[in-house]
Coordinates of C-alpha atoms in Angstrom, one line a residue:
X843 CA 22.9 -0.2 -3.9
X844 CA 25.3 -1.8 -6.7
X845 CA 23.6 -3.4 -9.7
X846 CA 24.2 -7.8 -9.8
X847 CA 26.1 -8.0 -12.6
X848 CA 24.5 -10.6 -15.0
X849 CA 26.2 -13.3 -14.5
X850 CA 25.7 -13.6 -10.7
X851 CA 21.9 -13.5 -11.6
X852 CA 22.0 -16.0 -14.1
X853 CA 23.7 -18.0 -11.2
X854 CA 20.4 -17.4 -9.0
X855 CA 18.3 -18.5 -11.5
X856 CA 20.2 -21.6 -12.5
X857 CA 20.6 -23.3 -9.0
X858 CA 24.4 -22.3 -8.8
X859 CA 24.7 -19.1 -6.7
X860 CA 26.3 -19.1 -3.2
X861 CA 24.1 -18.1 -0.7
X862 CA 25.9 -14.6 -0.3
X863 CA 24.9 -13.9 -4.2
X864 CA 21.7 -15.1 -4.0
X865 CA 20.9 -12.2 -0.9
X866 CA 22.7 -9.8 -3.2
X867 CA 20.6 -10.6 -6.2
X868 CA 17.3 -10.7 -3.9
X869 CA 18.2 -7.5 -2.0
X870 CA 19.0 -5.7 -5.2
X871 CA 15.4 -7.0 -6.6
X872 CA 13.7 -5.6 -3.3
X873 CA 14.9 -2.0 -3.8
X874 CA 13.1 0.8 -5.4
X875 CA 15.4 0.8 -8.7
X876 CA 16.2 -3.2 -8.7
X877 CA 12.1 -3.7 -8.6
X878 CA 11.9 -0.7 -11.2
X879 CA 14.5 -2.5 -13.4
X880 CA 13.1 -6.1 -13.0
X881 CA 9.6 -4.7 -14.4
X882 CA 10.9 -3.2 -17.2
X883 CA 13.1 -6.6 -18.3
X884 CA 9.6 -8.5 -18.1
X885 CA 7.9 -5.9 -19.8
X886 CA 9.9 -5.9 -22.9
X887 CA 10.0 -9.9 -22.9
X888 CA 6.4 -9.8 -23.0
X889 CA 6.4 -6.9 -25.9
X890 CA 8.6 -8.8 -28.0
X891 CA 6.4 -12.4 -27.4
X892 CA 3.7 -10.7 -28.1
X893 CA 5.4 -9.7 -31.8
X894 CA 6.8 -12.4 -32.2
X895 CA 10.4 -10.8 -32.4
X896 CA 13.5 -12.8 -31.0
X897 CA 14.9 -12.5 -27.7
X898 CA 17.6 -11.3 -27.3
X899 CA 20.7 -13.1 -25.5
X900 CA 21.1 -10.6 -23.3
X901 CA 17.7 -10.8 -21.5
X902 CA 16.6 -12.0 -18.3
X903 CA 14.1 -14.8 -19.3
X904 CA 10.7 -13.9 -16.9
X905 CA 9.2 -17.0 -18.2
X906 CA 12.0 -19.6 -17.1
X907 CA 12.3 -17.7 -13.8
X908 CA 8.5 -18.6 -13.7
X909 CA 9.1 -22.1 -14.2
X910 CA 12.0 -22.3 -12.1
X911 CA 9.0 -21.0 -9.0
X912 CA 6.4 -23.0 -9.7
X913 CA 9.3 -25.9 -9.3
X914 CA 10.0 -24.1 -6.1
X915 CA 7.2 -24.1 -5.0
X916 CA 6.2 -27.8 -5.7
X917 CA 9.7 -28.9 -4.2
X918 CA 8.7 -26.5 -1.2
X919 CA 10.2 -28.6 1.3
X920 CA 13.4 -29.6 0.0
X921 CA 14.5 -26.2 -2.0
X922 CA 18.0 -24.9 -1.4
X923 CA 18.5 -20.6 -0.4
X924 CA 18.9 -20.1 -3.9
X925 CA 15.5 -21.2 -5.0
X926 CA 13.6 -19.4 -2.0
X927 CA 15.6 -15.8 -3.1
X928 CA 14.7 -17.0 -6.9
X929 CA 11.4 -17.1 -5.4
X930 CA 11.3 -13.5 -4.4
X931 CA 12.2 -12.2 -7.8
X932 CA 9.0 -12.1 -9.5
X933 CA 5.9 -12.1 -7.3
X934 CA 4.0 -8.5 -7.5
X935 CA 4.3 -7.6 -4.0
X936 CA 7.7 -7.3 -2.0
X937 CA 6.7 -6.8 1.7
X938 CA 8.9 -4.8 3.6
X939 CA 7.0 -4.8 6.7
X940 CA 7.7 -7.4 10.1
X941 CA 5.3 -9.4 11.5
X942 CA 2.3 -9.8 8.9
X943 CA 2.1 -13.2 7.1
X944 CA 0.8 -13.7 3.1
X945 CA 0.0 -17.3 2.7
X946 CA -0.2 -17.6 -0.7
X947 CA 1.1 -18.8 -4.1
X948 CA 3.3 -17.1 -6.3
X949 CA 1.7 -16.5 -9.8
X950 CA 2.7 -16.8 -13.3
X951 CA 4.2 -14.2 -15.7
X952 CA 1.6 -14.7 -18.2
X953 CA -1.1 -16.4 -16.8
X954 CA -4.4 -14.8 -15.7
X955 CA -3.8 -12.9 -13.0
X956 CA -5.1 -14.3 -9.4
X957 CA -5.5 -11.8 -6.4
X958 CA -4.4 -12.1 -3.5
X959 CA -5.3 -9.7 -0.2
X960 CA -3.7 -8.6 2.8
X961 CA -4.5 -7.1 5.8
X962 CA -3.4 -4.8 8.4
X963 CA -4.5 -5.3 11.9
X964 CA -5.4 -2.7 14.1
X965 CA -2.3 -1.2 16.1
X966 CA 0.2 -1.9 13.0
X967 CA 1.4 -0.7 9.9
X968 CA 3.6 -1.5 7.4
X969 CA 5.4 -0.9 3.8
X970 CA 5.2 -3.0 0.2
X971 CA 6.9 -2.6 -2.9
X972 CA 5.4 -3.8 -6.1
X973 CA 6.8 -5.3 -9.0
X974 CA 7.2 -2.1 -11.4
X975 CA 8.8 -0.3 -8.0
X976 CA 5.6 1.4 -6.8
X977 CA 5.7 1.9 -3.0
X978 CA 2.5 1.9 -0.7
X979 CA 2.5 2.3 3.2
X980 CA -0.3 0.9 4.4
X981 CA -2.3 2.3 7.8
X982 CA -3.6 0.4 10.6
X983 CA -7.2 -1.6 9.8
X984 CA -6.4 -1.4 6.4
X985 CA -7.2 -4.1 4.0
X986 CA -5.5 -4.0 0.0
X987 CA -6.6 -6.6 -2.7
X988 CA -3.3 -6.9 -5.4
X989 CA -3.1 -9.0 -8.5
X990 CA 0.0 -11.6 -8.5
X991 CA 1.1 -10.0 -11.7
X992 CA 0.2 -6.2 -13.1
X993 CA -2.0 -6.6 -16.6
X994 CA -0.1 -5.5 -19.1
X995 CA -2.6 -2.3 -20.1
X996 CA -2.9 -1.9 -16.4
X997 CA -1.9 -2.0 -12.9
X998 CA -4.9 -2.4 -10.0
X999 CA -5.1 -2.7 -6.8
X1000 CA -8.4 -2.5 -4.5
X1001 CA -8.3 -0.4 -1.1
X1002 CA -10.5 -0.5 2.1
X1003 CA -8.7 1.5 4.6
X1004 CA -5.6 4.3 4.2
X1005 CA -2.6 4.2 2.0
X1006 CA 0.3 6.4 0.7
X1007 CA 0.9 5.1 -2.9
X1008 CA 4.4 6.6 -4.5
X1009 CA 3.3 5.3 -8.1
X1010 CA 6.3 4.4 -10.8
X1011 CA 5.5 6.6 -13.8
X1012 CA 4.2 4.3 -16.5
X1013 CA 1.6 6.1 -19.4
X1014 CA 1.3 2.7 -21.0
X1015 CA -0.1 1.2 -18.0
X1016 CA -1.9 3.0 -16.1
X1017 CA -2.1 2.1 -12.2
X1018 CA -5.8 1.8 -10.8
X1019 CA -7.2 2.3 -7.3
X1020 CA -10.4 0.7 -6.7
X1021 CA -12.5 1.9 -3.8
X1022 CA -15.6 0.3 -3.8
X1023 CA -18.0 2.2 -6.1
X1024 CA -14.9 4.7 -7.2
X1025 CA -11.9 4.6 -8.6
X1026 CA -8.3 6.2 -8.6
X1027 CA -6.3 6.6 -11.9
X1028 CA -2.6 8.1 -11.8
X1029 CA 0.1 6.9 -14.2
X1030 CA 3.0 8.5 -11.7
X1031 CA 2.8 10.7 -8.4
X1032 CA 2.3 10.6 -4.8
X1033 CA -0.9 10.8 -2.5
X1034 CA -2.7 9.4 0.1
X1035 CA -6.5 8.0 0.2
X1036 CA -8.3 7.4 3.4
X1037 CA -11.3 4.8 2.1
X1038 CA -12.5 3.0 5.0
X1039 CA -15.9 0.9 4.4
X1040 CA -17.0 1.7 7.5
X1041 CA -17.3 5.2 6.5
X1042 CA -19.0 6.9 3.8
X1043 CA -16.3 9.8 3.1
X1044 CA -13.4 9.1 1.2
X1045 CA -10.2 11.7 1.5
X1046 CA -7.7 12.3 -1.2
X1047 CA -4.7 14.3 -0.8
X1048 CA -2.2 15.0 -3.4
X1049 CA 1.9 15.5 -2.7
X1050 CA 3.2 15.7 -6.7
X1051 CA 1.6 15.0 -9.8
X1052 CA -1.6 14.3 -11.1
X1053 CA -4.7 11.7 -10.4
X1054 CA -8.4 11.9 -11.4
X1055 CA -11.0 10.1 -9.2
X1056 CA -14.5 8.8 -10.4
X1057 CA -17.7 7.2 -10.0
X1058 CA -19.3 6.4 -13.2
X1059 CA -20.8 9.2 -13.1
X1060 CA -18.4 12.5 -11.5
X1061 CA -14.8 12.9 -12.4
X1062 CA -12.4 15.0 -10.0
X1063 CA -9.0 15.6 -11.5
X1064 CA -6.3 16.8 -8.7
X1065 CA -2.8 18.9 -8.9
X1066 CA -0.5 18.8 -6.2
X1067 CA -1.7 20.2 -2.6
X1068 CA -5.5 19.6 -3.5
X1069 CA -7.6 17.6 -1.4
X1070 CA -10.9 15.9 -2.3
X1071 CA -13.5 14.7 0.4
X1072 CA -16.1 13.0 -1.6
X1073 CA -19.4 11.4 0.3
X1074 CA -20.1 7.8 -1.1
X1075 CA -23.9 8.4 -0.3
X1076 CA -24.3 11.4 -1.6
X1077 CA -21.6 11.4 -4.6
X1078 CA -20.7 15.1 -4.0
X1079 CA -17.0 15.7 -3.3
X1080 CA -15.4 19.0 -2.6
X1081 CA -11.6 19.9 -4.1
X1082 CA -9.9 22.5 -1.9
X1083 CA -6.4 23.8 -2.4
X1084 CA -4.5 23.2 1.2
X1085 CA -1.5 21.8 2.9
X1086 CA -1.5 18.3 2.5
X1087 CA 1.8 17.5 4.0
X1088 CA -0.7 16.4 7.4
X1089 CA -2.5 13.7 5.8
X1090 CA 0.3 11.0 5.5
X1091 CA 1.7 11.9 8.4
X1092 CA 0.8 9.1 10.1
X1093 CA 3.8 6.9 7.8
X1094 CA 6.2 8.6 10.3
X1095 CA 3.8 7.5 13.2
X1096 CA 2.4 10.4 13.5
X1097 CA -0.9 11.1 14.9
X1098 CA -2.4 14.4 13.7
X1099 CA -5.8 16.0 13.7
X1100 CA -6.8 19.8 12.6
X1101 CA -10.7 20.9 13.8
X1102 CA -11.2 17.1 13.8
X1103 CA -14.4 15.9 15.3
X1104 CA -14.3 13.5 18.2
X1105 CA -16.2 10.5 16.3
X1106 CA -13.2 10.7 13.6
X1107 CA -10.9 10.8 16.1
X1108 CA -12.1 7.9 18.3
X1109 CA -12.3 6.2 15.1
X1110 CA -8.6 7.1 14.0
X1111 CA -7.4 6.0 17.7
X1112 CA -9.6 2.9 18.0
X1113 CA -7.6 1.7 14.9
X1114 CA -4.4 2.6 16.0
X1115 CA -4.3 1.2 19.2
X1116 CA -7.0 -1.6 18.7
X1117 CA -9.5 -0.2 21.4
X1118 CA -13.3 0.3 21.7
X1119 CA -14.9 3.7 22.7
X1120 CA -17.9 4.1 24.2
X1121 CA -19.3 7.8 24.5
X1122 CA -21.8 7.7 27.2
X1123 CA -23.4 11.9 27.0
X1124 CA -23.9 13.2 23.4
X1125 CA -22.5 16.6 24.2
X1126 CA -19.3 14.9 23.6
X1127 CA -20.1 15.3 19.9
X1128 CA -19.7 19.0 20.2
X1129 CA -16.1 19.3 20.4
X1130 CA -13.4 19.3 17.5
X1131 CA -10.2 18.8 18.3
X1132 CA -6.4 20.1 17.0
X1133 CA -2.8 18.2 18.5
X1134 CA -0.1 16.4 16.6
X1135 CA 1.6 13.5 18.9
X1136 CA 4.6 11.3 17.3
X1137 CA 4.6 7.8 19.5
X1138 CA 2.9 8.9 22.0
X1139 CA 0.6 6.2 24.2
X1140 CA -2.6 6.2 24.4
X1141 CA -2.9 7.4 28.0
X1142 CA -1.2 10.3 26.7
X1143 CA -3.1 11.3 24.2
X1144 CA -6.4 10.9 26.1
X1145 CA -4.9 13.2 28.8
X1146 CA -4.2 15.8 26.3
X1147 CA -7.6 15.4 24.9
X1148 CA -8.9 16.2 28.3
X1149 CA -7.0 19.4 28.6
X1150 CA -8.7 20.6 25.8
X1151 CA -12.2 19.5 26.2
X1152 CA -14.2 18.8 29.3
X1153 CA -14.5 15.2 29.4
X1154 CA -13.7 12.0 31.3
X1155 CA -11.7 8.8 29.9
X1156 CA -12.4 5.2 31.7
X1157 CA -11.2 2.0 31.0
X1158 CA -13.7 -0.6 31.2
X1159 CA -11.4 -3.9 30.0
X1160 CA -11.0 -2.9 26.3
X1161 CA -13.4 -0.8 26.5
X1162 CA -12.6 3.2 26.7
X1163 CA -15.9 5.4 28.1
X1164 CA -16.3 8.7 27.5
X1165 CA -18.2 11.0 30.0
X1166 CA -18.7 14.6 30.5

């Protein structure tokens, strides 16, 4: 996508854009490289107020875009289209997804950061952008905590649930997963985590670069096609060298399991398709399971899961039993 020039943003920011400019200057902001570009603007403004050097003409002033949202969002009901694209500029998350509402307040530049959190219901899923141009898909059941603004020595989000994170390479600052008792440090690569609370494991797979996870007390450090399953309880994780193109599958809604056992995959379908399973004889447990299904129902992947173990699906309301 073409780069505003600078005039056409200025425009935005002063009140005097068309509406046509003002899409143009928010769609440009929403990309990967307008996001990317944005960050690095407010970055340097901040450098050069911390020195104390002069900014220079030429710069896109974060600060009076700041003011000019908080005023936006004070005159909330009477703003024109330019103000409510303005508004869109600056806030660390850009949600691309449809359907999921974030009620809340967009935060300063250089104020202390406030966090906000959003959630993924079961049965959805959906795609953000931050402000420095790092992407994140985010699974169903899936809960991430985000600052309103990135710290300026580092960027950190918290995770309960499953996410593909295609982090913008920054060394100066470094970007942060937090998941509950661990932690996630990249500074610019591609992987997927699968942290849910309601599970003790936590899965790491890595697509390109590098990350290192800890827990105060173990450090893994991961190259591309390793995967780490590390047991909260016990705090023993394993690192194995396999494919790991399976694990974010799911972002193309993709369902696929590989000598999976049927707990984790009534858990993985109960999330996707917001349904309860009840398993009613034990020797259900015994059976692992291996099929890949893109947008498939439910009733269709229950029948193949019958084909390839002995049991019996029932609906009861909301309520799937499982019976040998």
């Amino acid at each position: 996508m073409k780069r505003p020039d600078r005039d056409t943003i200025r425009r935005v920011l002063d009140e005097r854009a068309t509406p046509q400019e003002a899409r143009e200057v928010a769609r440009w902001f929403s990309s990967a490289e307008g996001a990317a570009e944005l960050s690095r603007l407010i970055d340097e403004e901040a450098r050069m107020l911390e020195t104390g050097e002069r900014m220079p003409a030429s710069g896109i002033p974060s600060e009076a875009i700041y003011r000019r949202i908080r005023a936006a969002l004070v005159r909330r009901r009477r703003r024109r289209i330019a103000l409510r694209v303005a508004a869109v500029l600056i806030p660390c998350l850009l949600v691309l997804g449809v359907g999921i509402r974030l009620d809340r307040q967009v935060g300063g530049i250089f104020s202390a950061p406030e966090y906000a959190e959003i959630y993924v219901p079961k049965g959805e899923r959906m795609q953000m952008v931050f402000q420095d141009g790092t992407r994140v898909w985010l699974n169903a059941d899936t809960r991430l905590r985000y600052p309103e603004k990135f710290g300026f020595s580092m960027r950190r989000v918290e995770l309960d649930g499953e996410a593909y994170f295609s982090v913008s390479h920054n060394p100066a600052r470094p970007f942060v997963v937090g998941l509950g008792g661990a932690q996630i440090e990249v500074l610019g690569t591609e992987f997927n985590v699968q942290a849910y609370d309601d599970s003790p494991l936590i899965a790491v797979s890595l697509d390109a670069g590098s990350v290192s996870m800890s827990d105060g007390r173990n450090s893994f450090l991961l190259a591309p096609s390793d995967r780490l399953l590390y047991d909260r309880t016990t705090r023993q994780g394993r690192l194995d060298h396999v494919d790991t193109s399976g694990a974010s599958l799911w972002r193309k809604s993709i369902i696929s399991f590989r000598d999976t056992p049927l707990e984790e995959v009534l858990r993985t379908l109960g999330r996707w398709y917001d349904v309860t399973f009840r398993v009613t004889d034990p020797r259900a447990y015994d059976y692992y399971f291996t099929l890949t299904t893109h947008d498939s129902s439910l009733r269709e992947i229950l029948s193949e899961l019958q084909r390839i173990a002995p049991m019996r699906f029932t609906r009861e309301g909301d309520t799937i039993v499982i019976g040998m």
